[in-house]
Tab-separated table of C-alpha atoms and ligand atoms in Angstrom:
chain	number	residue	atom	x	y	z
M	1	MET	CA	5.132	5.351	5.457
M	2	LYS	CA	6.071	7.748	2.418
M	3	LEU	CA	3.678	8.900	-0.284
M	4	TYR	CA	5.366	9.786	-3.429
M	5	TYR	CA	3.306	12.671	-5.065
M	6	SER	CA	3.149	15.230	-7.650
M	7	PRO	CA	1.202	18.724	-7.277
M	8	MET	CA	-2.030	18.758	-8.461
M	9	ALA	CA	-1.435	15.087	-9.943
M	10	CYS	CA	-4.268	12.170	-8.962
M	11	SER	CA	-1.861	11.416	-5.937
M	12	LEU	CA	-3.347	14.230	-4.071
M	13	ALA	CA	-6.326	12.155	-3.484
M	14	ASP	CA	-4.113	9.575	-1.564
M	15	HIS	CA	-2.493	12.559	0.204
M	16	ILE	CA	-5.555	13.925	1.456
M	17	ALA	CA	-6.679	10.321	2.172
M	18	LEU	CA	-3.600	10.202	4.537
M	19	GLN	CA	-3.902	13.133	6.084
M	20	GLU	CA	-7.651	12.813	6.866
M	21	ALA	CA	-6.678	9.524	8.427
M	22	GLY	CA	-4.877	11.705	11.051
M	23	ILE	CA	-1.571	9.280	10.740
M	24	GLU	CA	1.979	10.585	10.618
M	25	PHE	CA	3.585	9.951	7.425
M	26	GLU	CA	6.165	11.208	5.055
M	27	CYS	CA	5.595	12.807	1.475
M	28	GLU	CA	8.289	13.313	-1.120
M	29	ARG	CA	7.872	15.027	-4.310
M	30	VAL	CA	8.564	13.746	-7.573
M	31	ASN	CA	9.419	15.549	-10.879
M	32	LEU	CA	7.306	13.440	-13.549
M	33	SER	CA	9.695	15.056	-16.095
M	34	THR	CA	12.936	13.931	-14.825
M	35	LYS	CA	11.402	10.779	-12.736
M	36	LEU	CA	13.708	12.537	-9.955
M	37	THR	CA	12.389	12.858	-6.449
M	38	ALA	CA	12.842	15.741	-4.076
M	39	THR	CA	15.914	13.734	-2.710
M	40	GLY	CA	17.294	13.425	-6.091
M	41	ARG	CA	16.322	9.720	-5.917
M	42	ASN	CA	15.450	8.301	-9.379
M	43	PHE	CA	11.742	7.460	-9.013
M	44	LYS	CA	12.219	4.615	-11.168
M	45	ASP	CA	14.134	3.061	-8.670
M	46	VAL	CA	10.802	3.026	-6.360
M	47	THR	CA	8.305	2.291	-9.126
M	48	VAL	CA	9.348	0.642	-12.372
M	49	LYS	CA	5.836	2.523	-13.535
M	50	GLY	CA	7.491	5.649	-13.032
M	51	TYR	CA	4.216	7.387	-12.321
M	52	VAL	CA	2.430	8.791	-8.952
M	53	PRO	CA	1.134	7.921	-6.503
M	54	ALA	CA	3.566	5.311	-5.071
M	55	LEU	CA	2.969	4.604	-1.289
M	56	GLU	CA	6.064	3.182	0.654
M	57	LEU	CA	4.901	1.307	3.423
M	58	ASP	CA	6.647	1.127	6.961
M	59	ASN	CA	8.084	-2.445	5.868
M	60	GLY	CA	9.527	-1.147	2.723
M	61	GLU	CA	6.917	-2.793	0.519
M	62	ILE	CA	5.710	0.191	-2.335
M	63	LEU	CA	1.936	0.039	-3.269
M	64	THR	CA	0.919	1.844	-6.441
M	65	GLU	CA	-2.453	2.306	-8.641
M	66	ASN	CA	-4.953	4.588	-6.976
M	67	ILE	CA	-7.812	2.207	-6.514
M	68	ALA	CA	-5.444	-0.101	-4.432
M	69	ILE	CA	-3.684	2.631	-2.583
M	70	LEU	CA	-7.076	4.013	-1.609
M	71	ASP	CA	-8.581	0.806	-0.720
M	72	TRP	CA	-5.675	-0.123	1.391
M	73	ILE	CA	-6.175	3.444	3.160
M	74	ALA	CA	-9.744	2.664	3.514
M	75	SER	CA	-9.531	-0.607	4.844
M	76	ARG	CA	-7.309	0.560	7.516
M	77	PHE	CA	-9.216	3.464	8.280
M	78	PRO	CA	-12.662	2.308	8.221
M	79	LYS	CA	-13.834	6.121	8.672
M	80	LEU	CA	-12.730	6.574	5.340
M	81	GLY	CA	-14.427	3.371	3.734
M	82	VAL	CA	-17.988	2.646	3.277
M	83	PRO	CA	-19.702	0.149	6.199
M	84	GLY	CA	-21.822	-2.916	5.494
M	85	ASP	CA	-21.727	-6.048	3.968
M	86	LEU	CA	-21.043	-4.830	0.344
M	87	GLY	CA	-19.574	-1.600	1.745
M	88	ARG	CA	-15.990	-2.212	0.935
M	89	THR	CA	-17.399	-3.659	-2.971
M	90	ARG	CA	-19.450	-0.363	-3.097
M	91	LEU	CA	-16.531	1.669	-2.340
M	92	VAL	CA	-13.910	-0.379	-5.197
M	93	GLU	CA	-17.211	0.018	-7.646
M	94	ALA	CA	-16.995	3.945	-7.182
M	95	LEU	CA	-12.882	3.835	-7.181
M	96	THR	CA	-13.000	2.090	-10.328
M	97	TYR	CA	-15.826	4.255	-11.806
M	98	ILE	CA	-13.753	7.295	-11.009
M	99	SER	CA	-10.599	5.749	-12.486
M	100	THR	CA	-11.663	4.333	-15.580
M	101	GLU	CA	-14.307	6.595	-16.684
M	102	LEU	CA	-13.147	9.974	-15.224
M	103	HIS	CA	-9.382	9.888	-14.711
M	104	CYS	CA	-8.572	8.107	-17.638
M	105	ARG	CA	-10.408	10.349	-19.973
M	106	PHE	CA	-8.625	13.680	-18.781
M	107	ARG	CA	-5.750	11.740	-20.205
M	108	GLY	CA	-7.604	11.828	-23.797
M	109	MET	CA	-7.478	15.763	-23.212
M	110	HIS	CA	-3.823	15.874	-23.748
M	111	GLY	CA	-2.196	15.410	-27.156
M	112	GLY	CA	-5.344	13.311	-28.844
M	113	SER	CA	-6.745	14.821	-31.820
M	114	ASP	CA	-9.422	17.191	-31.876
M	115	ARG	CA	-11.978	14.810	-32.272
M	116	GLU	CA	-10.398	12.573	-29.248
M	117	LYS	CA	-10.568	15.354	-27.219
M	118	ALA	CA	-14.221	15.918	-27.895
M	119	GLU	CA	-14.974	12.505	-26.971
M	120	ALA	CA	-13.163	12.588	-23.920
M	121	ARG	CA	-14.914	16.117	-22.934
M	122	VAL	CA	-18.497	14.342	-23.638
M	123	GLY	CA	-17.230	10.996	-21.290
M	124	ILE	CA	-16.316	13.268	-18.663
M	125	GLN	CA	-19.154	15.213	-18.656
M	126	THR	CA	-21.381	11.767	-18.425
M	127	GLY	CA	-19.058	10.723	-15.949
M	128	PHE	CA	-19.982	13.752	-13.806
M	129	GLU	CA	-23.483	13.611	-14.365
M	130	PHE	CA	-23.413	10.117	-13.296
M	131	MET	CA	-21.724	10.836	-10.117
M	132	ALA	CA	-23.828	13.620	-9.166
M	133	ALA	CA	-27.126	11.585	-9.479
M	134	SER	CA	-25.463	9.119	-7.148
M	135	PHE	CA	-24.962	11.108	-3.756
M	136	LYS	CA	-26.544	9.631	-1.047
M	137	GLY	CA	-25.837	12.707	1.126
M	138	ASP	CA	-23.160	15.703	1.305
M	139	TYR	CA	-20.662	12.966	0.199
M	140	LEU	CA	-21.026	10.280	-2.361
M	141	PHE	CA	-21.879	7.453	0.553
M	142	GLY	CA	-23.821	9.477	3.119
M	143	ASP	CA	-22.749	12.594	5.569
M	144	ALA	CA	-18.931	11.568	5.676
M	145	PRO	CA	-16.537	11.630	3.016
M	146	THR	CA	-15.037	8.269	1.960
M	147	VAL	CA	-11.484	7.715	-0.298
M	148	ALA	CA	-13.682	7.731	-3.234
M	149	ASP	CA	-14.620	11.352	-2.624
M	150	PHE	CA	-11.184	12.712	-2.538
M	151	TYR	CA	-10.240	10.923	-5.699
M	152	LEU	CA	-13.731	12.654	-7.212
M	153	PHE	CA	-12.743	15.992	-5.373
M	154	VAL	CA	-9.158	15.972	-7.479
M	155	MET	CA	-11.029	15.132	-10.997
M	156	LEU	CA	-13.231	18.246	-9.965
M	157	LEU	CA	-10.051	20.293	-9.325
M	158	TRP	CA	-8.882	19.176	-13.310
M	159	SER	CA	-12.458	19.670	-14.452
M	160	GLY	CA	-11.275	23.649	-15.137
M	161	ARG	CA	-9.728	22.337	-17.941
M	162	ILE	CA	-13.494	21.602	-19.392
M	163	ALA	CA	-15.304	24.414	-20.986
M	164	ASP	CA	-18.790	23.104	-20.082
M	165	GLY	CA	-18.295	23.197	-16.275
M	166	VAL	CA	-19.795	20.643	-13.948
M	167	PRO	CA	-23.063	19.952	-12.303
M	168	GLN	CA	-23.837	22.376	-9.789
M	169	ARG	CA	-24.213	19.579	-7.187
M	170	LEU	CA	-20.542	18.533	-7.700
M	171	ALA	CA	-19.340	22.491	-7.919
M	172	THR	CA	-20.921	22.448	-4.396
M	173	PHE	CA	-19.100	19.291	-3.217
M	174	ARG	CA	-15.913	20.316	-4.493
M	175	GLU	CA	-15.957	23.727	-1.997
M	176	ARG	CA	-17.423	21.661	0.605
M	177	VAL	CA	-14.308	19.062	0.351
M	178	ARG	CA	-12.001	21.825	-0.276
M	179	ASN	CA	-12.619	23.759	2.962
M	180	ARG	CA	-12.109	20.455	5.141
M	181	ASP	CA	-8.840	20.932	7.467
M	182	ALA	CA	-7.144	18.035	6.189
M	183	VAL	CA	-7.649	19.162	2.706
M	184	LYS	CA	-6.169	22.399	3.078
M	185	VAL	CA	-3.124	20.960	4.906
M	186	ALA	CA	-2.456	18.622	1.890
M	187	MET	CA	-2.854	21.307	-0.570
M	188	ALA	CA	-0.911	23.496	0.908
M	189	THR	CA	2.038	20.907	1.336
M	190	GLU	CA	1.807	20.728	-2.329
M	191	GLY	CA	1.947	24.511	-2.775
M	192	ILE	CA	-1.821	24.131	-4.479
M	193	ARG	CA	-4.001	27.058	-3.544
P	201	LIG	N1	-2.822	3.865	-13.153
P	201	LIG	C1	-2.481	4.766	-12.348
P	201	LIG	C2	-1.975	5.965	-13.231
P	201	LIG	C3	-1.566	7.495	-12.455
P	201	LIG	C4	-1.294	8.580	-13.182
P	201	LIG	O1	-2.257	8.901	-14.233
P	201	LIG	N2	-0.276	8.966	-12.821
P	201	LIG	C5	0.044	10.464	-13.080
P	201	LIG	C6	-0.492	11.805	-12.811
P	201	LIG	S1	-1.974	11.943	-12.483
P	201	LIG	C7	1.564	10.583	-13.520
P	201	LIG	O2	2.202	10.129	-12.491
P	201	LIG	N3	1.832	10.234	-14.925
P	201	LIG	C8	3.357	10.748	-15.126
P	201	LIG	C9	3.686	9.702	-16.305
P	201	LIG	O3	2.961	8.765	-16.633
P	201	LIG	O4	4.752	9.835	-16.435
P	201	LIG	C10	-3.255	4.936	-11.109
P	201	LIG	O5	-4.600	4.964	-11.594
P	201	LIG	O6	-2.467	5.337	-10.176
């Protein structure tokens, strides 16, 4: 299995999740500007979408989209998912919120008008406040992290771009996640401090 990633991109969530799962996997860096991978491959031959994450399975199939990849990891490694009848649905609900209400809004911070940037900033702040209020323990769903926590963690790493900062609960959570062994390994592999 191989994860195509770019340092500090959203693919860090998938990278951490694979590391937390404790499985063997390879990862290959992608230059998002040139669309070349570290081995010189045209990344568009891996996925025509041209964006990370992309996960190449052992049978050669390529998975894309954070929600799909993180859900796939959680379904194979239930310790990273949410138990119970509605567990998977609750997990997808959280992943979708992070993707559509947070991740997408960070895009609005790049290249938009001042007004669009201000709207994105408010939306992100509101999203973080909602997330902070929905914690059920040290992590989103209780006392152990799920793949959704790793996606939220990456959004919080990016939040340095927001002047207003993040709610204290999320700042504490960010440090808690950052100090996990698997997270340190994933970040060191990507060259992030
Ligand atoms: N819809 C995709 C978006 C992924 C995405 O935004 N990837 C960014 C990095 S965070 C990227 O590769 N951007 C480069 C590009 O779009 O050319 C997902 O949710 O997985």
